[in-house]
Amino acid sequence: MFRARAEGTHRPPVRGDSGLMTEKADIRGSYWIDTAPGETYPPLDTDVTVDVAVVGAGIAGLSTAWELARAGRGVAVLEADRVAAGVTGHTTAKLSAQHTLIYDRLRRTRGPEAAHLYARSQTEAIEHAAALVDELGIDCDWERRSAFTYIRDERRAAEFRAEAEAARGAGLDAEFVTETGLPYSVAGAVRVAHQAQFHPRKYLLALAEDLRARGALIHERTRVVGLETGDACRLTAETGARVTAGAVVIATHYPVFDRALLFTRLSPRRELVVAAPLAADRDPDGMYITPEEDTRSVRTAPYEDGRRLLIVTGEHFTPGTGDTDKRFARLTDWAEEHFPDITPTYRWATQDNDSTDTVPLVGPLPPMSRHAYVATGFGGWGLSGGIMAGRLLAGLIVGDRPPWAELYDPRRLRSVLREAPAFLRHQAKVARHFVGDRIPPSHADSLADIAPGTGAVVRHGGQRCAVYRDEDGRLHSVSARCTHMGCLVAFNAAERAWECPCHGSRFDTDGRVVQGPATHALEQRDVHEEEPLED
């Protein structure tokens, strides 16, 4: 039996993504990380040779590694932070093939067969996870639930009826309904039965334990900064240690190596999560999402003393834009309005990447497609998508190509023209940051304007500097240019992080990389309290 340790009663310091402190000391960070601390794995400190190297230990990376290890391949997993502590450790943890309004769009843009293959690949991923839970005896709060995409605006009911019809035509057990378990009325909903929810970190920690038992290597705190391809692939870690492999899988959520320029087809977004204990008799008994109100998602999980934990997600926004504290307040107000008398005890944030044609990019990584593979662009549905990706990539590597490989292939060309409007919108937004960020004056008139616990981008010595003042009044100064492609970062006060609005890289207050695609820290800058700033 492989069981992750659960310690739901302790109260460690509140932390956001990858160890960033959150604002409120009385509210904990990610529930999944809080209740499953897990084992630690050593950093890579020596050169190794394996059949396949997997970069990233989220659900896509670990699922791929596990499938390959089961197939008899020698595998090394390299994770920049901790296993399942990044995006997967901050998800809402729904395992569903019902991905908001995907099937009617697929039916119209890529045909009924594409919609069918999408539904089949996602459904098989869910059932594959269910089989692994049984096979490995994983205690991960596995529950079967119906998934609902709902609308409250009567004017959009026809759109949701069309989605229900398309989902049913694709092979899902889908129907249009007007009654749900939510404590408020809806104009209509697409209901898909027999989906699932679980504790993703407990599931993945168990998978990691089984991987190690199968002889795989797992290395945490091992940031990969170099990739060479040829007859063999060579990865170089920040420490200088190298991994030689016959094939490499880049499963870092946003690709840290992107010679195919996939970043032009990916748009990063952040969403916030608040969670609160709820009496069991108030459980809405389902997994819910609506595109209205800047997205609202609702589900529950098993909690202490027979209660449920209400998990509410929303406030979709581009990293580095807007006031995150205000967004948290709006989301909390919404949760308390619709579920009265709750007291939030957790809050965290997650980050996703949307592909321009709404379908993930999973498969060979061009132009290095002979030995390099990628999994990205899951658009908020990375759990079923990550399990699907693991099966797809392992199949490609061992020579067992699944029937839906073409649907997800990053080299696909058929949808390029259909992607054009979304592609142009994304590029226009990035261009505004490349050009517009160089024009505005300093975000602070003087260093004295930067209060403890806050940060600002200022001009000093002819350069843009990102300056943070800690609670003790000390200044922490780094370059404001993201090391990925040079956009200006912005400060997220709620999570105490510098964020790049172009491609979603995130850095801590000392400039260290928290989340890629950047692989190098922000350069240190020498800014002193008494020095004047430039206009």
Short mmCIF file of C-alpha atoms in Angstrom, two decimals:
data_model
loop_
_atom_site.label_atom_id
_atom_site.label_comp_id
_atom_site.label_asym_id
_atom_site.label_seq_id
_atom_site.Cartn_x
_atom_site.Cartn_y
_atom_site.Cartn_z
CA MET A 1 0.00 0.00 0.00
CA PHE A 2 1.41 3.37 -1.01
CA ARG A 3 -0.14 6.06 1.17
CA ALA A 4 0.84 9.71 1.42
CA ARG A 5 0.99 10.98 4.97
CA ALA A 6 -1.87 13.29 5.89
CA GLU A 7 -1.49 15.79 8.71
CA GLY A 8 -4.61 17.88 8.48
CA THR A 9 -4.50 19.37 11.97
CA HIS A 10 -1.13 21.13 12.00
CA ARG A 11 -0.84 24.80 10.99
CA PRO A 12 2.42 25.57 9.21
CA PRO A 13 3.15 29.08 7.89
CA VAL A 14 0.91 30.06 5.01
CA ARG A 15 2.68 29.62 1.71
CA GLY A 16 1.72 30.25 -1.88
CA ASP A 17 3.24 28.70 -5.00
CA SER A 18 6.63 27.13 -4.33
CA GLY A 19 7.06 28.56 -0.86
CA LEU A 20 6.02 32.18 -1.33
CA MET A 21 4.47 33.61 1.81
CA THR A 22 0.87 34.74 1.57
CA GLU A 23 -0.53 37.81 3.28
CA LYS A 24 -2.72 36.48 6.09
CA ALA A 25 -1.15 34.51 8.93
CA ASP A 26 -4.52 33.08 10.02
CA ILE A 27 -5.27 31.53 6.62
CA ARG A 28 -3.32 28.58 5.29
CA GLY A 29 -2.07 28.10 1.71
CA SER A 30 -2.83 25.16 -0.57
CA TYR A 31 -4.98 22.57 1.17
CA TRP A 32 -3.39 19.79 -0.91
CA ILE A 33 0.14 20.65 0.21
CA ASP A 34 -0.92 21.40 3.79
CA THR A 35 -2.46 17.95 4.23
CA ALA A 36 0.15 15.87 2.37
CA PRO A 37 3.69 17.08 3.08
CA GLY A 38 5.27 13.96 1.56
CA GLU A 39 8.81 12.66 1.39
CA THR A 40 11.77 14.61 0.03
CA TYR A 41 14.04 13.58 -2.84
CA PRO A 42 17.68 14.63 -3.21
CA PRO A 43 18.94 17.16 -5.76
CA LEU A 44 20.89 15.81 -8.71
CA ASP A 45 24.59 16.04 -7.81
CA THR A 46 26.21 13.66 -10.29
CA ASP A 47 25.97 12.83 -13.99
CA VAL A 48 23.56 10.02 -14.91
CA THR A 49 22.45 8.18 -18.04
CA VAL A 50 18.88 6.90 -18.51
CA ASP A 51 16.52 5.89 -21.29
CA VAL A 52 14.19 8.86 -20.76
CA ALA A 53 14.54 12.08 -18.75
CA VAL A 54 11.36 13.87 -17.66
CA VAL A 55 11.63 17.54 -16.71
CA GLY A 56 8.84 18.47 -14.31
CA ALA A 57 7.19 16.45 -11.51
CA GLY A 58 3.60 17.59 -11.79
CA ILE A 59 0.84 15.30 -12.96
CA ALA A 60 1.95 15.29 -16.62
CA GLY A 61 5.58 14.56 -15.78
CA LEU A 62 4.97 11.91 -13.13
CA SER A 63 2.26 10.22 -15.20
CA THR A 64 4.64 10.02 -18.16
CA ALA A 65 7.48 8.72 -16.00
CA TRP A 66 5.27 6.09 -14.38
CA GLU A 67 3.99 4.78 -17.71
CA LEU A 68 7.55 4.53 -19.03
CA ALA A 69 8.87 2.82 -15.91
CA ARG A 70 6.06 0.28 -16.09
CA ALA A 71 7.06 -0.35 -19.71
CA GLY A 72 10.59 -1.18 -18.52
CA ARG A 73 12.37 2.05 -19.41
CA GLY A 74 14.99 3.63 -17.16
CA VAL A 75 13.66 7.03 -16.12
CA ALA A 76 14.93 10.13 -14.33
CA VAL A 77 12.52 12.85 -13.15
CA LEU A 78 14.01 16.31 -12.56
CA GLU A 79 11.94 18.85 -10.62
CA ALA A 80 12.98 22.46 -9.98
CA ASP A 81 11.05 22.62 -6.70
CA ARG A 82 9.16 19.80 -4.93
CA VAL A 83 7.18 16.91 -6.37
CA ALA A 84 3.56 17.94 -7.08
CA ALA A 85 4.06 21.30 -5.36
CA GLY A 86 3.72 23.60 -8.36
CA VAL A 87 0.60 23.96 -10.50
CA THR A 88 -0.64 20.46 -9.58
CA GLY A 89 -0.31 21.29 -5.89
CA HIS A 90 -2.52 24.34 -6.35
CA THR A 91 -5.27 22.94 -8.57
CA THR A 92 -8.96 22.51 -7.72
CA ALA A 93 -8.49 18.78 -8.42
CA LYS A 94 -11.37 17.89 -10.73
CA LEU A 95 -10.97 14.85 -12.96
CA SER A 96 -13.47 15.49 -15.69
CA ALA A 97 -13.84 15.08 -19.44
CA GLN A 98 -16.36 17.94 -19.40
CA HIS A 99 -14.14 20.98 -20.00
CA THR A 100 -16.53 23.93 -19.90
CA LEU A 101 -17.68 24.53 -23.53
CA ILE A 102 -15.21 22.46 -25.58
CA TYR A 103 -17.28 19.95 -27.56
CA ASP A 104 -19.50 22.21 -29.64
CA ARG A 105 -16.43 24.24 -30.59
CA LEU A 106 -14.46 21.11 -31.54
CA ARG A 107 -17.38 19.76 -33.54
CA ARG A 108 -17.59 23.00 -35.52
CA THR A 109 -13.87 23.68 -36.00
CA ARG A 110 -12.29 20.24 -36.28
CA GLY A 111 -15.20 17.92 -36.91
CA PRO A 112 -17.18 15.30 -34.95
CA GLU A 113 -14.30 12.80 -34.98
CA ALA A 114 -12.01 15.26 -33.19
CA ALA A 115 -14.68 15.84 -30.53
CA HIS A 116 -15.07 12.07 -30.14
CA LEU A 117 -11.31 11.51 -29.78
CA TYR A 118 -11.06 14.32 -27.24
CA ALA A 119 -13.86 12.83 -25.13
CA ARG A 120 -12.45 9.32 -25.42
CA SER A 121 -8.89 10.33 -24.48
CA GLN A 122 -10.03 12.32 -21.45
CA THR A 123 -12.49 9.68 -20.27
CA GLU A 124 -9.90 6.92 -20.59
CA ALA A 125 -7.51 9.08 -18.54
CA ILE A 126 -10.03 9.25 -15.69
CA GLU A 127 -10.65 5.52 -15.75
CA HIS A 128 -6.91 4.87 -15.93
CA ALA A 129 -6.43 6.93 -12.76
CA ALA A 130 -9.26 5.01 -11.07
CA ALA A 131 -7.53 1.73 -11.95
CA LEU A 132 -4.22 2.99 -10.52
CA VAL A 133 -5.90 4.05 -7.29
CA ASP A 134 -7.14 0.47 -6.90
CA GLU A 135 -3.95 -1.20 -8.11
CA LEU A 136 -1.61 0.76 -5.83
CA GLY A 137 -4.07 1.13 -2.94
CA ILE A 138 -3.79 4.92 -2.99
CA ASP A 139 -5.69 6.69 -0.22
CA CYS A 140 -6.44 9.95 -2.07
CA ASP A 141 -10.07 10.80 -1.20
CA TRP A 142 -11.28 9.41 -4.53
CA GLU A 143 -14.94 10.26 -5.16
CA ARG A 144 -17.24 9.93 -8.15
CA ARG A 145 -19.22 13.08 -8.91
CA SER A 146 -21.17 14.58 -11.80
CA ALA A 147 -19.60 17.59 -13.51
CA PHE A 148 -21.73 20.62 -14.39
CA THR A 149 -21.04 23.61 -16.61
CA TYR A 150 -23.83 26.05 -15.81
CA ILE A 151 -25.18 29.43 -16.81
CA ARG A 152 -27.47 31.86 -14.98
CA ASP A 153 -28.18 34.09 -17.97
CA GLU A 154 -31.30 32.81 -19.79
CA ARG A 155 -30.04 34.34 -23.03
CA ARG A 156 -27.23 31.77 -23.22
CA ALA A 157 -29.32 28.67 -22.55
CA ALA A 158 -29.35 27.69 -26.26
CA GLU A 159 -25.53 27.72 -26.30
CA PHE A 160 -25.48 25.27 -23.40
CA ARG A 161 -28.09 23.02 -25.02
CA ALA A 162 -25.85 22.84 -28.08
CA GLU A 163 -22.88 21.94 -25.86
CA ALA A 164 -24.85 19.13 -24.18
CA GLU A 165 -25.81 17.77 -27.58
CA ALA A 166 -22.21 17.97 -28.83
CA ALA A 167 -20.83 16.29 -25.69
CA ARG A 168 -23.39 13.51 -25.99
CA GLY A 169 -22.52 13.10 -29.67
CA ALA A 170 -18.84 12.82 -28.69
CA GLY A 171 -19.67 9.87 -26.46
CA LEU A 172 -20.12 11.39 -23.00
CA ASP A 173 -23.04 10.67 -20.70
CA ALA A 174 -24.18 14.28 -21.04
CA GLU A 175 -27.53 16.04 -20.71
CA PHE A 176 -28.95 19.55 -20.41
CA VAL A 177 -30.55 20.16 -17.00
CA THR A 178 -32.07 23.10 -15.16
CA GLU A 179 -31.82 21.69 -11.61
CA THR A 180 -28.54 21.31 -9.71
CA GLY A 181 -27.41 20.88 -6.11
CA LEU A 182 -26.21 24.49 -5.93
CA PRO A 183 -27.91 26.75 -3.35
CA TYR A 184 -28.96 29.16 -6.12
CA SER A 185 -30.91 28.81 -9.35
CA VAL A 186 -29.39 28.38 -12.82
CA ALA A 187 -30.80 28.93 -16.30
CA GLY A 188 -29.31 25.66 -17.46
CA ALA A 189 -26.35 23.34 -17.16
CA VAL A 190 -24.52 20.63 -19.07
CA ARG A 191 -24.32 17.64 -16.74
CA VAL A 192 -21.82 14.83 -17.36
CA ALA A 193 -22.17 11.85 -15.05
CA HIS A 194 -19.56 9.57 -13.49
CA GLN A 195 -16.63 11.98 -13.36
CA ALA A 196 -14.24 12.11 -10.38
CA GLN A 197 -12.46 14.29 -7.83
CA PHE A 198 -9.52 13.44 -5.58
CA HIS A 199 -6.57 14.71 -3.54
CA PRO A 200 -4.01 15.24 -6.32
CA ARG A 201 -0.93 15.43 -4.12
CA LYS A 202 -1.70 12.22 -2.23
CA TYR A 203 -2.22 10.52 -5.59
CA LEU A 204 1.04 11.80 -7.04
CA LEU A 205 3.14 11.18 -3.94
CA ALA A 206 2.01 7.57 -4.10
CA LEU A 207 2.88 7.45 -7.79
CA ALA A 208 6.34 8.83 -6.97
CA GLU A 209 6.87 6.17 -4.30
CA ASP A 210 5.95 3.46 -6.79
CA LEU A 211 8.24 5.01 -9.39
CA ARG A 212 11.16 4.83 -6.96
CA ALA A 213 10.28 1.22 -6.18
CA ARG A 214 10.50 0.51 -9.93
CA GLY A 215 14.05 1.93 -10.01
CA ALA A 216 13.33 5.39 -11.36
CA LEU A 217 15.41 8.36 -10.23
CA ILE A 218 13.59 11.39 -8.77
CA HIS A 219 15.47 14.59 -8.03
CA GLU A 220 13.92 17.67 -6.44
CA ARG A 221 15.49 21.15 -6.21
CA THR A 222 17.07 20.44 -9.61
CA ARG A 223 16.39 23.23 -12.06
CA VAL A 224 17.28 22.28 -15.63
CA VAL A 225 18.87 25.16 -17.54
CA GLY A 226 20.30 23.53 -20.68
CA LEU A 227 19.19 21.07 -23.35
CA GLU A 228 21.27 19.64 -26.20
CA THR A 229 19.81 17.28 -28.77
CA GLY A 230 21.35 14.89 -31.26
CA ASP A 231 21.63 11.12 -31.31
CA ALA A 232 21.21 11.47 -27.53
CA CYS A 233 19.78 14.30 -25.42
CA ARG A 234 21.78 16.03 -22.71
CA LEU A 235 20.23 18.07 -19.93
CA THR A 236 22.28 20.37 -17.72
CA ALA A 237 21.10 21.27 -14.23
CA GLU A 238 21.77 24.57 -12.48
CA THR A 239 24.35 22.73 -10.35
CA GLY A 240 26.28 21.62 -13.44
CA ALA A 241 25.25 17.95 -13.17
CA ARG A 242 24.17 16.41 -16.48
CA VAL A 243 21.67 13.79 -17.59
CA THR A 244 22.15 11.89 -20.84
CA ALA A 245 18.99 10.27 -22.21
CA GLY A 246 17.65 8.67 -25.34
CA ALA A 247 14.57 10.91 -25.10
CA VAL A 248 13.49 13.96 -23.12
CA VAL A 249 10.01 15.02 -22.04
CA ILE A 250 9.45 18.71 -21.16
CA ALA A 251 6.52 18.70 -18.72
CA THR A 252 7.14 22.02 -16.97
CA HIS A 253 3.62 23.34 -17.58
CA TYR A 254 4.98 26.22 -19.66
CA PRO A 255 7.89 24.81 -21.73
CA VAL A 256 11.26 25.94 -20.38
CA PHE A 257 12.81 24.96 -23.72
CA ASP A 258 10.83 26.25 -26.67
CA ARG A 259 12.73 26.26 -29.93
CA ALA A 260 9.40 25.62 -31.67
CA LEU A 261 8.12 29.01 -30.41
CA LEU A 262 5.12 27.43 -28.72
CA PHE A 263 4.94 30.54 -26.51
CA THR A 264 3.27 32.27 -29.46
CA ARG A 265 0.37 29.82 -29.07
CA LEU A 266 0.11 29.89 -25.27
CA SER A 267 -1.55 32.48 -23.06
CA PRO A 268 -0.89 32.26 -19.28
CA ARG A 269 -3.59 33.05 -16.74
CA ARG A 270 -3.88 32.93 -12.97
CA GLU A 271 -6.91 32.07 -10.91
CA LEU A 272 -7.51 32.32 -7.20
CA VAL A 273 -8.90 29.76 -4.77
CA VAL A 274 -10.57 30.13 -1.38
CA ALA A 275 -11.72 27.20 0.75
CA ALA A 276 -13.82 26.89 3.89
CA PRO A 277 -15.30 24.08 6.02
CA LEU A 278 -18.93 23.30 5.21
CA ALA A 279 -21.51 21.14 6.97
CA ALA A 280 -21.98 17.86 5.12
CA ASP A 281 -25.70 18.48 4.60
CA ARG A 282 -24.87 21.66 2.62
CA ASP A 283 -22.67 19.82 0.10
CA PRO A 284 -23.87 20.72 -3.45
CA ASP A 285 -22.88 17.18 -4.50
CA GLY A 286 -21.11 17.85 -7.76
CA MET A 287 -18.32 19.72 -9.51
CA TYR A 288 -19.50 23.03 -10.95
CA ILE A 289 -18.08 25.71 -13.21
CA THR A 290 -19.50 28.73 -15.02
CA PRO A 291 -17.80 31.08 -17.50
CA GLU A 292 -19.82 33.93 -16.00
CA GLU A 293 -18.52 36.37 -13.36
CA ASP A 294 -14.90 35.99 -14.49
CA THR A 295 -15.23 32.23 -13.93
CA ARG A 296 -16.60 30.58 -10.80
CA SER A 297 -15.85 26.96 -9.92
CA VAL A 298 -17.30 25.08 -6.94
CA ARG A 299 -16.58 21.64 -5.49
CA THR A 300 -16.10 20.09 -2.06
CA ALA A 301 -13.64 17.62 -0.56
CA PRO A 302 -13.72 15.39 2.54
CA TYR A 303 -12.71 17.35 5.64
CA GLU A 304 -12.34 16.95 9.40
CA ASP A 305 -15.14 15.79 11.73
CA GLY A 306 -17.41 14.59 8.93
CA ARG A 307 -17.55 18.04 7.33
CA ARG A 308 -16.75 18.97 3.74
CA LEU A 309 -14.26 21.57 2.50
CA LEU A 310 -15.89 23.99 0.07
CA ILE A 311 -13.42 24.96 -2.67
CA VAL A 312 -14.28 28.02 -4.78
CA THR A 313 -12.13 29.16 -7.70
CA GLY A 314 -12.32 32.20 -9.96
CA GLU A 315 -10.98 35.66 -10.84
CA HIS A 316 -9.25 34.78 -14.09
CA PHE A 317 -6.44 37.29 -14.87
CA THR A 318 -3.10 37.65 -16.61
CA PRO A 319 -0.09 37.29 -14.26
CA GLY A 320 1.35 40.64 -13.23
CA THR A 321 -1.87 42.59 -13.82
CA GLY A 322 -4.44 43.95 -11.38
CA ASP A 323 -4.73 43.95 -7.59
CA THR A 324 -4.63 40.33 -6.39
CA ASP A 325 -5.75 41.26 -2.86
CA LYS A 326 -8.90 42.85 -4.28
CA ARG A 327 -9.52 39.80 -6.41
CA PHE A 328 -9.19 37.55 -3.37
CA ALA A 329 -11.68 39.80 -1.56
CA ARG A 330 -14.17 39.57 -4.45
CA LEU A 331 -13.90 35.79 -4.58
CA THR A 332 -14.30 35.49 -0.80
CA ASP A 333 -17.33 37.80 -0.87
CA TRP A 334 -18.90 35.68 -3.61
CA ALA A 335 -18.33 32.47 -1.66
CA GLU A 336 -19.78 33.95 1.55
CA GLU A 337 -22.79 35.38 -0.31
CA HIS A 338 -23.69 32.07 -1.98
CA PHE A 339 -22.72 29.84 0.96
CA PRO A 340 -23.62 31.94 4.03
CA ASP A 341 -21.94 31.49 7.41
CA ILE A 342 -18.72 29.95 6.11
CA THR A 343 -15.29 31.05 7.36
CA PRO A 344 -12.48 30.65 4.78
CA THR A 345 -9.45 28.85 6.22
CA TYR A 346 -7.40 28.36 3.04
CA ARG A 347 -6.51 30.47 0.04
CA TRP A 348 -4.09 29.93 -2.80
CA ALA A 349 -3.55 30.68 -6.49
CA THR A 350 -3.02 28.54 -9.55
CA GLN A 351 -1.71 29.20 -13.04
CA ASP A 352 -2.78 27.70 -16.36
CA ASN A 353 -1.87 28.09 -20.00
CA ASP A 354 -4.51 28.32 -22.72
CA SER A 355 -3.62 27.22 -26.24
CA THR A 356 -4.94 29.39 -29.03
CA ASP A 357 -7.17 26.60 -30.39
CA THR A 358 -8.22 25.36 -26.87
CA VAL A 359 -6.65 21.89 -27.37
CA PRO A 360 -3.48 20.97 -25.39
CA LEU A 361 -0.14 20.65 -27.16
CA VAL A 362 1.17 17.16 -26.38
CA GLY A 363 3.64 15.24 -28.52
CA PRO A 364 6.90 15.78 -30.40
CA LEU A 365 8.61 19.12 -29.78
CA PRO A 366 9.56 20.52 -33.19
CA PRO A 367 12.15 21.01 -34.59
CA MET A 368 13.70 18.56 -32.06
CA SER A 369 10.88 16.06 -32.58
CA ARG A 370 13.11 13.03 -33.03
CA HIS A 371 13.93 12.74 -29.33
CA ALA A 372 12.18 15.59 -27.52
CA TYR A 373 8.54 15.78 -26.43
CA VAL A 374 6.34 18.35 -24.72
CA ALA A 375 3.08 18.58 -22.76
CA THR A 376 1.50 22.01 -22.28
CA GLY A 377 -1.58 24.17 -22.87
CA PHE A 378 -4.09 22.30 -20.69
CA GLY A 379 -6.31 25.34 -20.26
CA GLY A 380 -7.30 24.69 -16.66
CA TRP A 381 -7.95 20.96 -17.13
CA GLY A 382 -4.49 19.65 -16.41
CA LEU A 383 -5.44 16.67 -14.24
CA SER A 384 -7.27 14.57 -16.80
CA GLY A 385 -5.08 16.25 -19.43
CA GLY A 386 -1.88 15.38 -17.58
CA ILE A 387 -2.84 11.72 -17.19
CA MET A 388 -3.82 11.63 -20.87
CA ALA A 389 -0.47 13.24 -21.75
CA GLY A 390 1.45 10.64 -19.77
CA ARG A 391 -0.21 7.81 -21.67
CA LEU A 392 0.19 9.57 -25.03
CA LEU A 393 3.88 10.47 -24.61
CA ALA A 394 4.82 7.07 -23.21
CA GLY A 395 3.01 5.47 -26.15
CA LEU A 396 4.95 7.58 -28.66
CA ILE A 397 8.27 6.77 -26.98
CA VAL A 398 7.73 3.01 -26.75
CA GLY A 399 6.12 2.76 -30.21
CA ASP A 400 2.45 2.38 -29.27
CA ARG A 401 0.90 5.50 -30.83
CA PRO A 402 -2.63 6.17 -29.45
CA PRO A 403 -5.43 7.07 -31.89
CA TRP A 404 -5.74 10.63 -30.55
CA ALA A 405 -2.04 11.54 -31.03
CA GLU A 406 -2.75 13.71 -34.09
CA LEU A 407 -5.44 15.66 -32.25
CA TYR A 408 -2.91 16.90 -29.65
CA ASP A 409 0.21 17.02 -31.87
CA PRO A 410 2.03 20.37 -31.34
CA ARG A 411 2.98 20.30 -35.05
CA ARG A 412 -0.65 20.32 -36.16
CA LEU A 413 -1.30 22.70 -39.03
CA ARG A 414 -4.97 22.17 -39.84
CA SER A 415 -6.12 24.52 -37.09
CA VAL A 416 -3.63 27.34 -37.78
CA LEU A 417 -6.12 29.49 -39.70
CA ARG A 418 -8.79 28.84 -37.09
CA GLU A 419 -6.31 29.87 -34.38
CA ALA A 420 -5.52 33.15 -36.12
CA PRO A 421 -7.90 35.47 -34.19
CA ALA A 422 -6.86 34.12 -30.77
CA PHE A 423 -3.21 34.07 -31.86
CA LEU A 424 -3.33 37.71 -32.97
CA ARG A 425 -5.08 38.81 -29.77
CA HIS A 426 -2.44 37.10 -27.65
CA GLN A 427 0.44 38.56 -29.68
CA ALA A 428 -1.08 42.04 -29.50
CA LYS A 429 -1.27 41.75 -25.71
CA VAL A 430 2.35 40.59 -25.50
CA ALA A 431 3.44 43.38 -27.86
CA ARG A 432 1.80 45.94 -25.58
CA HIS A 433 3.99 44.70 -22.74
CA PHE A 434 7.15 44.62 -24.89
CA VAL A 435 6.60 48.17 -26.13
CA GLY A 436 4.31 49.82 -23.60
CA ASP A 437 6.25 48.66 -20.55
CA ARG A 438 9.25 50.65 -21.74
CA ILE A 439 7.37 53.94 -21.90
CA PRO A 440 5.66 54.62 -18.52
CA PRO A 441 7.52 56.54 -15.79
CA SER A 442 8.57 54.97 -12.52
CA HIS A 443 5.86 53.20 -10.54
CA ALA A 444 7.14 55.01 -7.39
CA ASP A 445 8.31 58.60 -7.04
CA SER A 446 10.82 57.68 -4.35
CA LEU A 447 12.01 54.60 -2.48
CA ALA A 448 10.28 55.99 0.60
CA ASP A 449 6.96 55.44 -1.19
CA ILE A 450 7.54 51.65 -1.10
CA ALA A 451 5.91 50.50 2.12
CA PRO A 452 7.01 47.34 4.02
CA GLY A 453 5.62 44.22 2.36
CA THR A 454 5.21 45.92 -1.03
CA GLY A 455 7.22 46.33 -4.21
CA ALA A 456 7.47 48.68 -7.17
CA VAL A 457 9.30 48.96 -10.47
CA VAL A 458 11.52 52.07 -10.52
CA ARG A 459 14.11 53.57 -12.82
CA HIS A 460 17.61 53.79 -11.37
CA GLY A 461 20.95 54.18 -13.10
CA GLY A 462 19.24 54.12 -16.49
CA GLN A 463 17.69 50.71 -15.77
CA ARG A 464 14.34 49.38 -14.60
CA CYS A 465 14.66 47.85 -11.14
CA ALA A 466 12.15 45.74 -9.21
CA VAL A 467 12.41 46.87 -5.60
CA TYR A 468 10.75 45.12 -2.66
CA ARG A 469 10.79 46.36 0.93
CA ASP A 470 10.55 43.55 3.49
CA GLU A 471 8.73 43.81 6.83
CA ASP A 472 11.96 44.88 8.54
CA GLY A 473 12.36 47.78 6.11
CA ARG A 474 15.24 46.33 4.07
CA LEU A 475 15.26 46.82 0.30
CA HIS A 476 15.63 43.86 -2.09
CA SER A 477 16.52 45.09 -5.59
CA VAL A 478 16.67 43.07 -8.80
CA SER A 479 16.35 43.74 -12.53
CA ALA A 480 12.76 44.26 -13.63
CA ARG A 481 13.44 42.52 -16.96
CA CYS A 482 12.16 38.94 -17.08
CA THR A 483 15.03 36.64 -18.01
CA HIS A 484 12.80 34.73 -20.44
CA MET A 485 12.22 37.40 -23.11
CA GLY A 486 12.72 40.75 -21.42
CA CYS A 487 9.21 41.94 -20.50
CA LEU A 488 8.87 44.05 -17.36
CA VAL A 489 7.71 42.19 -14.28
CA ALA A 490 5.04 43.51 -11.89
CA PHE A 491 4.58 42.95 -8.16
CA ASN A 492 1.86 40.66 -6.80
CA ALA A 493 1.38 41.94 -3.25
CA ALA A 494 -0.93 39.11 -2.15
CA GLU A 495 1.64 36.43 -2.97
CA ARG A 496 4.82 38.52 -2.57
CA ALA A 497 6.08 37.69 -6.06
CA TRP A 498 7.31 39.39 -9.22
CA GLU A 499 5.28 38.21 -12.23
CA CYS A 500 5.81 38.53 -15.97
CA PRO A 501 2.57 39.36 -17.83
CA CYS A 502 3.92 38.16 -21.20
CA HIS A 503 4.52 34.45 -20.58
CA GLY A 504 3.80 33.92 -16.88
CA SER A 505 7.28 33.56 -15.34
CA ARG A 506 7.29 34.25 -11.61
CA PHE A 507 10.12 35.20 -9.23
CA ASP A 508 10.43 35.61 -5.47
CA THR A 509 11.39 38.92 -3.88
CA ASP A 510 15.09 38.12 -4.23
CA GLY A 511 14.68 37.34 -7.92
CA ARG A 512 14.85 33.53 -7.75
CA VAL A 513 12.70 31.66 -10.29
CA VAL A 514 9.45 30.38 -8.81
CA GLN A 515 7.75 29.38 -12.05
CA GLY A 516 8.95 29.17 -15.67
CA PRO A 517 9.38 29.47 -18.55
CA ALA A 518 12.29 31.54 -17.18
CA THR A 519 15.16 29.37 -15.99
CA HIS A 520 17.48 32.10 -14.67
CA ALA A 521 17.03 34.46 -11.73
CA LEU A 522 16.50 38.19 -12.11
CA GLU A 523 19.85 39.97 -11.95
CA GLN A 524 20.71 41.68 -8.67
CA ARG A 525 20.70 45.49 -8.64
CA ASP A 526 22.40 47.87 -6.19
CA VAL A 527 19.80 50.41 -5.07
CA HIS A 528 20.28 52.40 -1.86
CA GLU A 529 17.72 54.18 0.28
CA GLU A 530 19.28 57.63 -0.01
CA GLU A 531 19.68 57.59 -3.80
CA PRO A 532 17.18 59.56 -5.92
CA LEU A 533 15.14 57.84 -8.62
CA GLU A 534 14.98 58.88 -12.26
CA ASP A 535 11.88 60.06 -14.09
#
